[in-house]
Structure formats: structure tokens, C-alpha cells
Amino acid sequence: MALSLRISSSPLICRATLANGDNGRNHHAKDAAFIRRAADLAEMSAGLTSPHPNFGCVIATSSGKVAGEGYLYAQGTKPAEALAVEAAGEFCRGSTAYLNMEPGDCHGDHAAVSALVQAGIERVVVGIRHPLQHLRGSAIRELRSQGIEVNVLGEDFESKVLEDARKACLLVNAPLIHRACSRVPFSVLKYAMTLDGKIAASSGHAAWISSKLSRTRVFELRGRSDAVIVGGNTVRQDDPRLTARHGQGHTPTRIVMTQSLDLPEKANLWDVSEVPTIIVTQRGARRSFQKFLASKGVEVVEFDMLNPREVMEYFHLRGYLSILWECGGTLAASAISSSVIHKVVAFVAPKIIGGRNAPSPVGELGMVEMTQALNLMDVCYEQVGPDMLVTGFLQPIPDLIPVIPSEDATVEIDPSVNPFESSIIFFYKTWDLYGSFSNFSPHPIRMPCGEDNDDYMTWPSVEHYYQANKFVGVENPMAHDCVEKIRTARSPEEAALIGRSTLRQKPELVRNDWEDVKIEVMYMALKCKFSTYPHLKSMLLSTAGSVLVESSPHDLFWGGGREGEGLNYLGRLLMQLRSEFFDDSSVSAENTFLA
Ligand SMILES: NC(=O)C1=CN([C@@H]2O[C@H](COP(=O)(O)OP(=O)(O)OC[C@H]3O[C@@H](n4cnc5c(N)ncnc54)[C@H](OP(=O)(O)O)[C@@H]3O)[C@@H](O)[C@H]2O)C=CC1
Ligand SMILES: Nc1c(N[C@@H]2O[C@H](COP(=O)(O)O)[C@@H](O)[C@H]2O)[nH]c(=O)[nH]c1=O
């Protein structure tokens, strides 16, 4: 359903709303205002690192004063709730915490819930439940079991103001909600056009239609996306860079969709020193050019059927949440026809260029009557410098309430469902069911400093340790700096970014024996992680009999690959570790028996 929110028919809910009268309305207005603030804070969480679920938290005292606020910096860093609790200090006791979204306890550490409980929070108001089914409802249940009153907008009470606040919560995590409901990432089509509807002159020249201010907004949009995609023709015409140049945060992967692979040898997108580029093309297209691209560090992925839907399903598997389409009208029409575009962001500049053959933002859709036109929903208008920015949705943000049954409901529907039973267990992103198996999961490990050194050092995640080890022991101050930069990176994503880009840009800093030792390095780190955290060890042991596969479709060494062609070394090491843990426990059981 569209952003217009579900109106509950529950008599209980209606009674609660009516009985409260004016007082209830005041409460609703206050709750709505704080939830909107939590959603605004969550918005600040977007674009700091590779996009992740956006969380914000406000703690308000009973007199309605804000005592503390927080938002999540990156997946695996301190939860928004814990930051808000720290900021509010002693004012937490008896206060209300407002969360745009139910916390997702992916890793069994209950960090967000514990922070609220220990701080003495009396009531929690939640904008939306967690969209991912395996996380849905569990934090709310946990908070309630600790005696905290929890109200969920749209479930426990409703009113127009609360409906608007809930809408803000849906918007701020639209990509995650789409991930939960569909097999494609949330896609935004962005273009800049003249007042007479052209995206370039008839010569193909397009720099620039929109103002500098508008283009800075585009950099921000890029920073909030996992990837930016263009068609082959835009590469040939514009030689774009497609980087986020607003000065901070994350830069998206660049994707080029080309059937012919007839692309120039010199192009800004082939410089992957800062940001990766992925070419998606038709299987068998210009193999020699594919080799050339590979030599530049550009990844090429071949498709039997190159079309926007197949490509988006592939990037969904790769864990991408949001894609920005900055292509011309040819590819845009194809993407709209394939129903993969969810939102449109159009900058309209007060300029007229004319030209019978000048391109327009959307090519042929096969429509012949105006009644067939696609009507945008939730349209917004904003002036940006001299330009007008028009945004709207081509497809509604799905409402999760009717789409995904809660964890309880799933068990009610099918009591035999056991999420931990399967012959092949895939894991990849940390927010997935087995996300704790990922090297990005936020489980610090304490590792020895070196062979001749008895000291230990703590690493925020396996990924931090693994990436840093590429440069350990190299007699070069730059290598030492790099190790330290990786160790102190604020998230595993940042650690991976530094490690991978330094390896690409400065291969002389990588230790000579890296290829020989990297499996051992990973194994030691995993052993430490699963030995340190008993709940992770139990989870690993609970997978007995199942094959573990890191479902990375692109990492053919550590992951399983797109069609099972990957070596799956991460899965293999975890299975090795699992059998070692089993051997250890049977030896200790035997010893107990003998004793
Ligand atoms: N003002 C603005 O916002 C923008 C303006 N532009 C301008 O638009 C013009 C380019 O527009 P346009 O030609 O439409 O470029 P596109 O970016 O739409 O590229 C089209 C190309 O995409 C590739 N492609 C791959 N798969 C598909 C598919 N399933 N359907 C359609 N295309 C596919 C093909 O590449 P191949 O031929 O290599 O096989 C095709 O030729 C340029 O002048 C550029 O400056 C471009 C982007 C934004
Ligand atoms: N011409 C045009 C846009 N064009 C888009 O921006 C790309 C260039 O990006 P970059 O090389 O990173 O600066 C170009 O290939 C096309 O996708 N965008 C806009 O916001 N306004 C404009 O007027």
C-alpha cells in the first residue's frame, strides 16, 4: 500500500484514542514531534558509511524536555540508543525514549535494549518495527519483558499526527523496507532537465543544465546511495566521474550498463583508486576489452540477459540497499518499464535549449494516451538556487504490517518453521539471520601483537584485524600508519575500504608473504572470535550438518560466488572451526566420563 498508512480496525485501539480526548491529542502531538525528531536524527545517519539501517533516538523527560539524542554512525558501531542514554545521563530515569525504528539485535548483544533498561527508561515509543523478519518484534518483546511500556505507532494508538510521524520513519529507512519486501534495491532515477524538457543539447552536450547548488545536492544523493548507475552512451558522451564530492562520507560504487561494451580506452571511470567501478554487460561481449578493464582494476560482470531487472536482482544479492540511476532517457525508460525505479528526483532548470533531437529524461515507454501516464505519489517541490527540484514516488513504500508476519505470527502459521534448519546456510550481510558469521559483525577480538611479543591488542572486528594484517611487519612508516588507521577505523566497512584501496594504490606496502598467510590470519581471527563469544559458538554449533556459504556473489575467494563458482574459504574455515569445537567438546565429555 502507499504511504497513506494503515487504519486499524481494532476496537481496542479506537477506544484508547477516543477515551484520551484532548489529553490524548496532546500526548499524540508530543509523541509525534519526538518521533519526527528521531527520524531526522536517523536521516543524519545516512551516507556516513556504506548505507546501513538508519537509527535515531531521542530521550525526553516527563516534562517534555529533550535530555539526550543519538544516531548510528555505521553498522556495528555504538547504537543510537546507547549514545542518547550517555548524553542524557541521570535524566534517563523515568524518561521516554523515542526510536524511529525498533533496534535490530543482529549479534545477540542486546546493546540497544540493555542501554535503555539499565538507564531506567520508563517508556519507549517506536516509529516502526524492524523491517527484517528475523529481527522483527524481538527488541520490543525484550523491552516489555523488562517492564518497560512500549508503544508502536500505528499499532497501539493512531491519529493524523502520529500517521505523519510514522511516514517520516518509513521514508528514512525506505531502502531497508524495500530489501525486506522485494528482490531489488530501492532505486531513484535522478535527472536534470531544461524547462523545455531536454537533458542535453541535440549535440549531446549537457554540462551543465542544473546549477552548482543543485549539483552539490546530487553529490549528497550519491553519498547516500550504495551505487550510481549509467548507460554506455552516457560514458561515451560525458566521460563522467560519478563521485560524491560534497566533502564527507561514503562514495558509491559506479556501475555502467552496456550491451556492446563499446567503450573508450580512456575514461574517468577506469580510475578506481578511490572508488570501484563495475561494468555489467552481455555475456561474451568484447572479451579483449574485458581483459583491458580487468587490468585497470575494473570489475566486469557478464549477464545472459542484460536488463535492468536482472541487474538489480544481482545487486540485491550483493547486499546493495539503494541505487541512484543517473543515466540518459534510453536506459531510464528500460528501467521504468522493468518496474525497478521507485522514486524520481528531477531538477528543472529555467533554461530553454530546444532541438528536435535533443534527448529527454525518459525514452520510449510505449504509451499512446495521456491516461496511461504514470502518476507520481507524495510529490514534493523545492527551490534549489534557480532550479526547481521535483520529487515523487513511482511505487509506494510497502507497508510491512500486512506484508511480513511477525516472528510470532510465522511460528503460529507454521510451528515447524525453524529458522536455524537448512542444509545450506548462506550468510553475508551482518543484518541477515546468520549475520554474526560475517567478518563485519561487531565482535572485538584480542590478538597477539606478534610472534616475538607477548602483548595483545584489541581489534574492533575480524575485518579490522584481517585488513591490517596485509601491512603488518613491513619496514615502512607508511605501512605502520596504515595498520593504525585500519585498527582505529570507526567501522568494519571503513577498515575494509582502507585495506582494499591501499592494496590497490600502494601494493609496495603489502607484506611479501600475504598470499601465503592470509588464510591462517583469517583462521586465527575467527577462532578467537568464536571462542570469545559463547553465543556465537553455540550458533555455529547449531549449524551442524549444514554447509556454510558466504553468499558473496563477487568475492570468489572468501565467498561462494554468484553461481557457486567461488571457493568459499570463509565458509570452509567456519566449518573447520565448527568440527574442531565439536572434537574439543567430545574430548572434554570423554574426560568427564573417565574421571
Ligand atoms: N541531464 C542529465 O541529467 C543527464 C543527461 N545525460 C545525457 O543523455 C545523453 C545520453 O542519453 P542515452 O543515450 O539515453 O544514454 P543512457 O545513459 O541511457 O545509455 C544508453 C545505453 O545504455 C546501455 N544499455 C544497457 N542495457 C540497456 C537496456 N536494457 N536498455 C537500454 N540501454 C541499455 C546501452 O549501452 P551500449 O550502447 O554501450 O550497449 C545503451 O546504448 C548524453 O547526451 C548525456 O549527456 C545523461 C545522463 C543524465
Ligand atoms: N548534466 C547534468 C547532470 N548529468 C549527470 O551527471 C554526470 C556527470 O557527473 P560528474 O562527472 O561526477 O560531474 C553525467 O554523466 C550525468 O549522469 N547531472 C546534473 O545534476 N546536472 C546536470 O546538468
XYZ file of C-alpha atoms and ligand atoms in Angstrom:
666
model
C 0.000 0.000 0.000
C 1.015 3.592 -0.476
C 2.435 5.888 2.138
C -1.072 6.550 3.316
C -0.881 4.427 6.413
C -2.967 1.560 7.592
C -6.017 2.494 9.584
C -6.510 -0.167 12.200
C -9.946 -1.592 12.726
C -9.041 -2.819 16.198
C -11.786 -1.718 18.652
C -9.212 -1.567 21.438
C -7.150 0.982 19.556
C -10.183 3.107 18.737
C -11.264 3.122 22.360
C -7.827 4.210 23.505
C -7.819 7.074 21.043
C -11.310 8.272 21.877
C -11.075 7.912 25.643
C -7.997 10.081 25.774
C -9.804 13.054 24.240
C -7.883 16.351 24.266
C -5.327 14.970 26.639
C -4.723 12.076 24.240
C -4.344 14.529 21.368
C -1.725 16.470 23.312
C 0.153 13.279 24.072
C -0.032 12.297 20.430
C 1.318 15.659 19.334
C 4.227 15.354 21.764
C 4.978 11.747 20.785
C 4.722 12.638 17.120
C 7.120 15.568 17.470
C 9.756 13.453 19.228
C 9.396 10.562 16.772
C 9.859 13.019 13.912
C 12.980 14.272 15.633
C 14.235 10.678 15.963
C 13.605 10.224 12.222
C 15.525 13.447 11.491
C 18.435 12.152 13.574
C 18.272 8.835 11.720
C 18.482 10.806 8.482
C 21.850 12.168 9.706
C 22.982 8.572 9.959
C 22.527 8.143 6.186
C 25.557 8.475 3.949
C 28.284 8.417 6.589
C 29.439 4.961 5.598
C 28.154 2.450 3.114
C 24.392 2.802 3.645
C 23.089 0.878 6.611
C 19.829 0.881 8.566
C 19.331 4.411 9.851
C 18.648 4.742 13.548
C 17.979 7.820 15.680
C 16.964 8.101 19.327
C 15.630 10.971 21.454
C 15.253 10.776 25.219
C 12.667 13.164 26.629
C 11.861 13.822 30.279
C 8.308 13.683 31.630
C 8.151 17.474 31.353
C 8.792 17.146 27.613
C 12.407 18.354 27.544
C 14.996 16.670 25.317
C 17.601 15.119 27.626
C 19.737 13.295 25.061
C 19.970 12.365 21.407
C 21.994 9.948 19.289
C 22.233 8.383 15.848
C 24.066 5.367 14.482
C 27.348 6.130 12.722
C 27.701 2.785 10.980
C 26.637 -0.818 11.199
C 28.327 -2.277 14.237
C 29.191 0.994 15.971
C 27.583 2.150 19.236
C 23.771 2.082 18.890
C 21.827 5.351 18.731
C 20.025 4.372 21.946
C 23.310 3.936 23.860
C 24.582 7.310 22.595
C 21.358 9.038 23.620
C 21.482 7.398 27.051
C 25.078 8.587 27.512
C 24.073 12.117 26.517
C 21.050 12.182 28.830
C 22.915 10.756 31.846
C 20.870 10.805 35.045
C 17.878 12.363 33.263
C 17.133 8.957 31.720
C 15.425 7.641 34.845
C 11.652 7.798 34.339
C 12.015 9.345 30.868
C 10.664 8.258 27.497
C 12.888 7.093 24.640
C 11.709 7.742 21.092
C 13.103 5.469 18.362
C 12.389 5.866 14.661
C 12.779 2.096 14.300
C 12.880 -0.925 16.556
C 16.547 -1.780 17.251
C 17.874 -4.778 15.347
C 19.855 -7.009 17.641
C 21.747 -8.799 14.872
C 24.507 -10.124 17.059
C 22.897 -11.202 20.301
C 24.492 -8.439 22.356
C 21.228 -6.609 23.162
C 23.298 -3.412 23.298
C 20.449 -1.010 22.476
C 17.895 -2.694 24.719
C 20.374 -3.022 27.613
C 21.285 0.650 27.401
C 17.623 1.677 27.738
C 16.862 -0.816 30.514
C 19.944 -0.036 32.577
C 19.365 3.688 32.278
C 15.917 3.349 33.871
C 13.869 4.430 30.849
C 10.184 4.084 31.719
C 8.543 4.147 28.303
C 9.697 3.568 24.724
C 7.847 4.834 21.651
C 8.782 3.091 18.399
C 8.058 4.535 14.946
C 8.167 1.260 13.015
C 9.050 -2.321 13.819
C 12.292 -3.641 12.351
C 11.618 -4.478 8.692
C 13.737 -7.641 8.584
C 11.681 -10.577 9.681
C 14.263 -12.305 11.837
C 14.744 -9.133 13.895
C 11.149 -8.016 13.899
C 9.492 -7.753 17.294
C 12.291 -9.217 19.382
C 13.622 -5.950 20.847
C 10.067 -4.797 21.566
C 9.325 -8.082 23.313
C 12.558 -7.852 25.282
C 11.850 -4.292 26.429
C 8.320 -5.267 27.516
C 9.632 -8.279 29.398
C 11.858 -5.885 31.341
C 8.756 -3.973 32.471
C 9.132 -1.048 30.078
C 5.965 0.287 28.460
C 6.421 0.122 24.676
C 4.100 1.830 22.197
C 4.391 1.257 18.473
C 2.903 3.871 16.165
C 0.023 2.515 14.122
C -0.392 -0.433 16.498
C -1.018 0.928 19.964
C -2.550 4.243 19.000
C -3.280 6.260 15.899
C -4.034 9.803 14.859
C -3.219 12.053 11.920
C -0.084 13.500 13.577
C 1.194 10.067 14.501
C 0.475 8.857 10.985
C 2.690 11.636 9.613
C 5.429 10.801 12.113
C 5.283 7.146 11.100
C 5.555 8.185 7.472
C 8.804 10.011 8.296
C 10.103 6.767 9.846
C 9.168 4.750 6.749
C 10.877 7.276 4.474
C 14.145 7.359 6.373
C 14.537 3.591 6.020
C 12.780 3.097 2.669
C 15.747 1.150 1.191
C 15.741 -1.322 4.080
C 11.972 -1.748 3.863
C 12.312 -2.475 0.157
C 15.001 -5.009 0.907
C 12.610 -6.777 3.247
C 9.792 -6.858 0.698
C 11.316 -7.207 -2.747
C 14.263 -8.732 -4.555
C 15.628 -5.452 -5.903
C 17.285 -2.476 -4.185
C 15.456 0.817 -3.719
C 16.140 2.774 -6.925
C 15.985 6.512 -7.510
C 16.024 7.964 -11.031
C 17.640 11.405 -10.961
C 17.990 13.798 -13.878
C 18.454 17.476 -14.650
C 16.365 18.934 -17.462
C 15.740 22.280 -19.080
C 12.340 23.916 -18.877
C 11.615 22.538 -22.356
C 12.252 19.004 -21.160
C 15.745 18.267 -22.538
C 18.588 16.532 -20.690
C 21.210 17.615 -23.269
C 21.528 19.710 -26.411
C 20.990 17.890 -29.716
C 24.789 17.577 -29.920
C 24.672 15.526 -26.708
C 26.369 18.280 -24.665
C 24.889 18.507 -21.160
C 27.350 20.335 -18.877
C 25.586 21.930 -17.210
C 21.849 22.105 -17.090
C 21.347 22.463 -13.369
C 23.040 24.991 -11.095
C 26.096 24.386 -8.912
C 23.872 24.293 -5.839
C 21.711 21.574 -7.411
C 24.787 19.589 -8.383
C 26.024 19.714 -4.794
C 22.689 18.206 -3.799
C 23.413 15.433 -6.295
C 26.745 14.736 -4.556
C 24.813 14.312 -1.300
C 22.361 11.981 -3.011
C 25.270 9.932 -4.323
C 26.738 9.769 -0.824
C 23.520 8.198 0.431
C 23.440 5.514 -2.258
C 25.266 2.216 -2.498
C 25.826 2.709 -6.214
C 25.323 5.118 -9.108
C 24.421 3.609 -12.474
C 24.678 4.993 -16.021
C 24.327 3.559 -19.526
C 27.139 3.092 -22.036
C 26.088 6.129 -24.005
C 26.434 8.479 -21.052
C 30.004 7.210 -20.566
C 30.792 7.864 -24.235
C 29.174 11.323 -24.223
C 30.043 12.739 -20.797
C 33.071 10.830 -19.504
C 31.568 11.223 -16.004
C 33.293 10.706 -12.661
C 30.140 9.954 -10.652
C 31.835 10.589 -7.316
C 30.340 12.240 -4.238
C 32.320 15.434 -3.887
C 30.470 17.145 -1.050
C 33.443 16.653 1.191
C 32.491 13.874 3.598
C 31.313 10.365 3.984
C 30.785 7.462 1.746
C 31.307 7.299 -2.028
C 29.151 4.906 -4.011
C 30.290 2.210 -6.414
C 29.958 3.266 -10.069
C 28.079 0.859 -12.344
C 27.952 1.031 -16.158
C 25.351 -0.956 -18.049
C 26.472 -1.666 -21.607
C 25.406 -4.325 -24.081
C 28.095 -3.651 -26.672
C 30.986 -2.903 -24.291
C 31.986 -0.432 -26.966
C 33.538 1.997 -24.508
C 36.589 4.282 -24.756
C 40.010 3.129 -23.529
C 40.446 6.355 -21.619
C 37.670 7.205 -19.184
C 37.442 8.731 -15.724
C 35.514 5.684 -14.532
C 38.517 3.428 -15.152
C 40.378 5.220 -12.357
C 39.395 3.020 -9.438
C 41.979 4.313 -6.984
C 39.276 5.985 -4.864
C 36.040 4.263 -5.854
C 35.348 0.955 -7.570
C 33.666 0.655 -10.957
C 31.658 -2.355 -12.079
C 30.700 -2.932 -15.697
C 27.655 -5.092 -16.318
C 27.480 -6.443 -19.852
C 26.182 -9.123 -22.167
C 27.928 -12.486 -21.851
C 30.755 -12.747 -24.374
C 30.918 -9.024 -25.218
C 34.400 -7.854 -26.359
C 36.495 -10.260 -24.307
C 39.742 -8.411 -25.093
C 38.278 -5.175 -23.744
C 37.115 -7.063 -20.657
C 40.756 -8.068 -20.097
C 41.851 -4.471 -20.537
C 39.299 -3.327 -17.934
C 40.374 -6.050 -15.526
C 43.976 -4.840 -15.848
C 42.766 -1.422 -14.689
C 41.031 -2.934 -11.671
C 37.531 -2.552 -13.123
C 35.254 -5.456 -12.352
C 33.221 -6.902 -15.241
C 30.100 -8.976 -14.613
C 28.503 -10.771 -17.545
C 24.778 -11.469 -17.853
C 22.957 -13.909 -20.137
C 20.083 -11.441 -20.239
C 21.283 -7.912 -19.639
C 18.244 -5.989 -18.468
C 17.578 -3.679 -15.522
C 15.650 -6.273 -13.516
C 18.332 -8.971 -13.755
C 20.995 -6.407 -12.908
C 19.061 -5.102 -9.898
C 18.376 -8.630 -8.616
C 22.102 -9.275 -8.833
C 22.971 -6.155 -6.810
C 20.282 -7.030 -4.274
C 22.120 -10.329 -3.747
C 25.321 -8.364 -3.308
C 23.648 -6.594 -0.410
C 23.094 -3.205 -2.068
C 20.222 -1.309 -0.473
C 19.897 1.756 -2.711
C 20.851 2.672 -6.272
C 20.908 6.088 -7.937
C 20.209 6.000 -11.677
C 21.967 8.906 -13.432
C 21.561 7.554 -16.939
C 20.030 9.100 -20.034
C 16.497 8.505 -21.321
C 17.224 5.218 -23.129
C 18.215 3.253 -20.059
C 15.784 5.188 -17.840
C 12.853 4.049 -19.998
C 14.067 0.473 -19.880
C 14.410 0.646 -16.073
C 10.945 2.180 -15.622
C 9.420 -0.437 -17.923
C 11.063 -3.151 -15.846
C 9.456 -1.655 -12.702
C 12.759 -1.248 -10.897
C 12.526 2.534 -10.361
C 10.817 3.553 -7.116
C 11.425 7.270 -6.868
C 12.125 10.160 -9.257
C 14.266 13.193 -8.403
C 14.124 15.827 -11.154
C 15.977 19.147 -11.221
C 14.236 21.547 -13.582
C 16.397 24.465 -14.704
C 14.858 27.693 -16.021
C 16.586 27.322 -19.398
C 15.398 26.537 -22.910
C 17.687 24.707 -25.329
C 15.242 23.472 -27.970
C 16.314 20.929 -30.578
C 14.075 18.392 -32.239
C 16.554 15.605 -31.492
C 17.735 16.778 -28.107
C 17.265 13.879 -25.633
C 14.615 13.859 -22.944
C 14.767 12.219 -19.484
C 12.683 9.153 -20.333
C 12.714 7.439 -23.744
C 10.092 5.154 -25.245
C 7.595 3.637 -22.824
C 5.096 2.587 -25.493
C 2.284 4.741 -24.120
C -0.108 6.391 -26.554
C -2.692 8.153 -24.400
C -2.253 10.595 -21.550
C -4.483 8.373 -19.404
C -1.609 5.870 -19.422
C 0.820 8.364 -17.846
C 2.461 7.269 -14.614
C 1.287 9.488 -11.763
C 3.804 10.201 -9.045
C 2.814 9.917 -5.383
C 3.817 12.041 -2.401
C 5.144 14.733 -4.689
C 7.348 17.463 -3.167
C 8.592 20.723 -4.682
C 11.596 22.666 -3.501
C 13.508 25.564 -4.952
C 17.264 24.930 -5.118
C 19.050 28.103 -6.229
C 17.489 28.961 -9.580
C 16.199 25.413 -10.151
C 13.053 23.634 -9.090
C 13.500 20.203 -7.517
C 10.521 17.896 -8.004
C 10.498 14.526 -6.245
C 7.899 11.802 -6.058
C 7.383 8.075 -5.837
C 6.617 5.858 -8.808
C 5.927 2.990 -6.483
C 4.697 3.146 -2.902
C 6.924 2.238 0.016
C 5.494 -1.117 1.037
C 3.711 -1.204 4.354
C 5.227 -4.027 6.313
C 2.333 -4.589 8.639
C 0.287 -6.729 6.242
C 3.251 -7.954 4.142
C 5.526 -9.639 6.630
C 4.207 -11.649 9.513
C 5.974 -11.016 12.783
C 8.225 -13.716 14.201
C 5.373 -14.848 16.492
C 2.914 -14.972 13.633
C 5.282 -17.049 11.494
C 5.535 -19.665 14.188
C 1.752 -19.574 14.620
C 1.269 -20.082 10.880
C 3.790 -22.899 10.679
C 5.054 -24.246 14.008
C 7.524 -26.479 12.157
C 9.419 -23.436 10.888
C 12.813 -23.368 12.482
C 14.967 -20.612 11.019
C 18.120 -22.449 12.072
C 17.423 -25.572 9.997
C 18.689 -25.873 6.466
C 21.144 -27.975 4.560
C 22.926 -24.934 3.134
C 23.188 -21.865 5.296
C 24.033 -18.680 3.468
C 25.355 -15.669 5.315
C 26.672 -12.349 4.060
C 25.426 -9.022 5.414
C 25.559 -8.505 9.146
C 21.839 -7.795 9.343
C 20.974 -11.211 7.860
C 19.827 -14.126 10.003
C 23.351 -15.537 10.307
C 24.928 -12.089 10.049
C 27.141 -12.784 13.084
C 29.188 -15.162 10.909
C 30.217 -12.189 8.754
C 33.637 -10.674 9.356
C 31.894 -7.308 9.605
C 29.962 -8.330 12.720
C 30.875 -6.049 15.629
C 32.684 -8.555 17.827
C 36.043 -7.231 19.062
C 38.903 -9.749 19.256
C 42.118 -9.728 21.293
C 45.032 -10.976 19.235
C 48.760 -11.391 19.990
C 50.880 -8.480 18.758
C 53.445 -10.702 17.072
C 55.494 -13.876 17.290
C 58.244 -12.351 19.448
C 55.912 -10.250 21.502
C 53.769 -11.386 24.449
C 51.460 -8.388 24.253
C 47.893 -8.494 22.996
C 45.950 -5.897 21.069
C 42.187 -5.482 20.694
C 40.654 -5.177 17.219
C 37.074 -3.934 16.782
C 36.177 -6.756 14.348
C 37.712 -9.653 12.408
C 37.644 -7.423 9.327
C 39.802 -4.775 11.057
C 42.349 -7.420 12.025
C 42.375 -9.148 8.635
C 42.746 -5.926 6.620
C 45.516 -4.563 8.872
C 47.489 -7.787 8.582
C 48.112 -7.095 4.901
C 50.597 -4.412 6.026
C 51.932 -5.858 9.285
C 55.710 -6.252 9.605
C 56.557 -4.132 6.561
C 59.511 -1.843 7.292
C 57.938 1.343 6.045
C 56.382 4.090 8.211
C 53.505 4.331 5.735
C 52.700 0.666 6.335
C 52.714 1.283 10.128
C 50.371 4.253 9.649
C 48.078 2.174 7.539
C 47.859 -0.573 10.176
C 46.970 2.036 12.803
C 44.432 3.711 10.533
C 42.730 0.376 9.954
C 42.788 -0.537 13.651
C 41.113 2.738 14.578
C 38.655 2.818 11.655
C 35.189 3.600 13.003
C 33.518 0.643 11.314
C 34.457 -2.628 9.568
C 33.318 -1.046 6.287
C 35.867 1.736 6.712
C 38.564 -0.759 7.682
C 37.855 -2.749 4.505
C 37.877 0.399 2.393
C 41.294 1.488 3.699
C 42.762 -2.018 3.394
C 41.482 -2.652 -0.124
C 42.296 0.778 -1.542
C 45.824 0.791 -0.059
C 46.438 -2.641 -1.553
C 45.330 -1.293 -4.961
C 47.108 2.060 -4.772
C 50.290 1.144 -2.897
C 50.992 -2.547 -3.459
C 54.585 -1.964 -2.224
C 53.185 -1.624 1.335
C 51.730 -5.140 1.316
C 53.787 -7.822 3.077
C 55.528 -10.244 0.697
C 54.047 -13.374 2.221
C 50.456 -12.102 2.271
C 49.069 -14.628 -0.231
C 50.695 -17.468 1.753
C 49.487 -16.405 5.179
C 46.089 -14.809 4.604
C 44.078 -17.985 5.249
C 45.942 -18.602 8.507
C 45.430 -14.962 9.546
C 41.706 -15.305 8.927
C 41.528 -18.651 10.693
C 43.226 -17.323 13.853
C 40.906 -14.306 13.928
C 37.798 -16.462 13.505
C 38.980 -18.891 16.170
C 39.420 -16.013 18.576
C 36.005 -14.518 17.742
C 34.048 -17.747 18.165
C 35.976 -18.741 21.300
C 35.433 -15.342 22.914
C 31.657 -15.154 22.464
C 29.762 -18.214 23.784
C 26.533 -17.297 21.974
C 28.392 -17.189 18.653
C 29.967 -20.548 19.352
C 26.521 -22.028 20.135
C 25.140 -20.553 16.944
C 27.990 -22.082 14.968
C 27.497 -25.469 16.629
C 23.746 -25.265 15.949
C 24.507 -25.339 12.210
C 25.906 -28.885 12.452
C 25.101 -30.836 9.318
C 24.688 -27.722 7.199
C 27.085 -26.354 4.643
C 28.061 -22.767 5.426
C 28.453 -20.481 2.450
C 29.364 -16.831 2.429
C 26.917 -15.754 -0.265
C 29.104 -13.032 -1.705
C 28.423 -13.112 -5.441
C 31.611 -11.217 -6.271
C 34.296 -12.410 -3.867
C 35.359 -15.671 -5.482
C 37.983 -16.431 -2.848
C 36.279 -15.935 0.505
C 32.738 -16.146 -0.892
C 30.675 -18.707 -2.770
C 30.263 -16.642 -5.955
C 27.177 -15.945 -7.993
C 26.577 -19.454 -9.261
C 28.549 -21.422 -6.698
C 31.815 -20.893 -8.583
C 33.531 -19.191 -5.620
C 35.999 -21.031 -3.364
C 34.033 -20.104 -0.227
C 37.083 -20.053 2.023
C 35.248 -18.169 4.754
C 32.509 -20.809 4.860
C 35.148 -23.561 4.805
C 37.094 -22.066 7.709
C 33.910 -21.728 9.752
C 33.052 -25.390 9.077
C 36.595 -26.395 10.049
C 36.263 -24.421 13.249
C 32.858 -25.997 13.921
C 34.278 -29.514 13.713
C 37.225 -28.535 15.928
C 34.791 -27.205 18.534
C 32.843 -30.481 18.302
C 36.051 -32.524 18.714
C 37.043 -30.414 21.728
C 33.656 -30.878 23.373
C 33.652 -34.644 22.783
C 37.176 -34.917 24.260
C 36.148 -32.938 27.322
C 32.952 -35.050 27.651
C 35.089 -38.209 27.461
C 37.422 -36.859 30.146
C 34.490 -36.055 32.400
C 33.155 -39.567 31.861
C 36.547 -41.159 32.674
C 37.086 -39.026 35.747
N 20.936 15.907 -17.748
C 21.029 14.736 -17.183
O 20.598 14.532 -16.050
C 21.674 13.629 -17.928
C 21.999 13.779 -19.238
N 22.536 12.746 -19.925
C 22.777 12.951 -21.365
O 21.977 11.993 -22.050
C 22.649 11.593 -23.232
C 22.759 10.067 -23.234
O 21.476 9.516 -23.173
P 21.189 7.996 -23.542
O 21.701 7.694 -24.892
O 19.765 7.772 -23.300
O 22.154 7.252 -22.526
P 21.987 6.119 -21.431
O 22.756 6.501 -20.239
O 20.563 5.792 -21.227
O 22.706 4.933 -22.137
C 22.068 4.066 -23.073
C 22.920 2.847 -23.201
O 22.736 2.019 -22.071
C 23.149 0.708 -22.397
N 22.155 -0.297 -22.027
C 22.473 -1.481 -21.473
N 21.375 -2.204 -21.260
C 20.354 -1.478 -21.655
C 18.959 -1.719 -21.672
N 18.415 -2.848 -21.229
N 18.172 -0.749 -22.125
C 18.705 0.401 -22.554
N 20.010 0.692 -22.577
C 20.841 -0.264 -22.133
C 23.415 0.692 -23.895
O 24.811 0.881 -23.958
P 25.747 0.321 -25.132
O 25.348 1.114 -26.340
O 27.117 0.637 -24.664
O 25.456 -1.120 -25.286
C 22.667 1.923 -24.351
O 23.167 2.432 -25.556
C 24.002 12.273 -23.225
O 23.941 13.380 -24.063
C 24.179 12.710 -21.787
O 24.937 13.897 -21.709
C 22.803 11.556 -19.352
C 22.532 11.365 -18.023
C 21.904 12.373 -17.219
N 24.174 17.326 -16.966
C 23.835 17.238 -15.669
C 23.936 16.015 -14.965
N 24.384 14.902 -15.597
C 24.775 13.678 -14.906
O 25.958 13.879 -14.136
C 27.033 13.105 -14.681
C 28.350 13.825 -14.521
O 28.795 13.647 -13.216
P 30.267 14.075 -12.739
O 31.218 13.686 -13.826
O 30.503 13.313 -11.469
O 30.225 15.547 -12.512
C 26.624 12.877 -16.100
O 27.223 11.800 -16.739
C 25.140 12.636 -15.937
O 24.880 11.360 -15.418
N 23.570 15.993 -13.655
C 23.129 17.117 -13.021
O 22.809 17.055 -11.826
N 23.065 18.273 -13.684
C 23.371 18.395 -14.974
O 23.281 19.492 -15.502
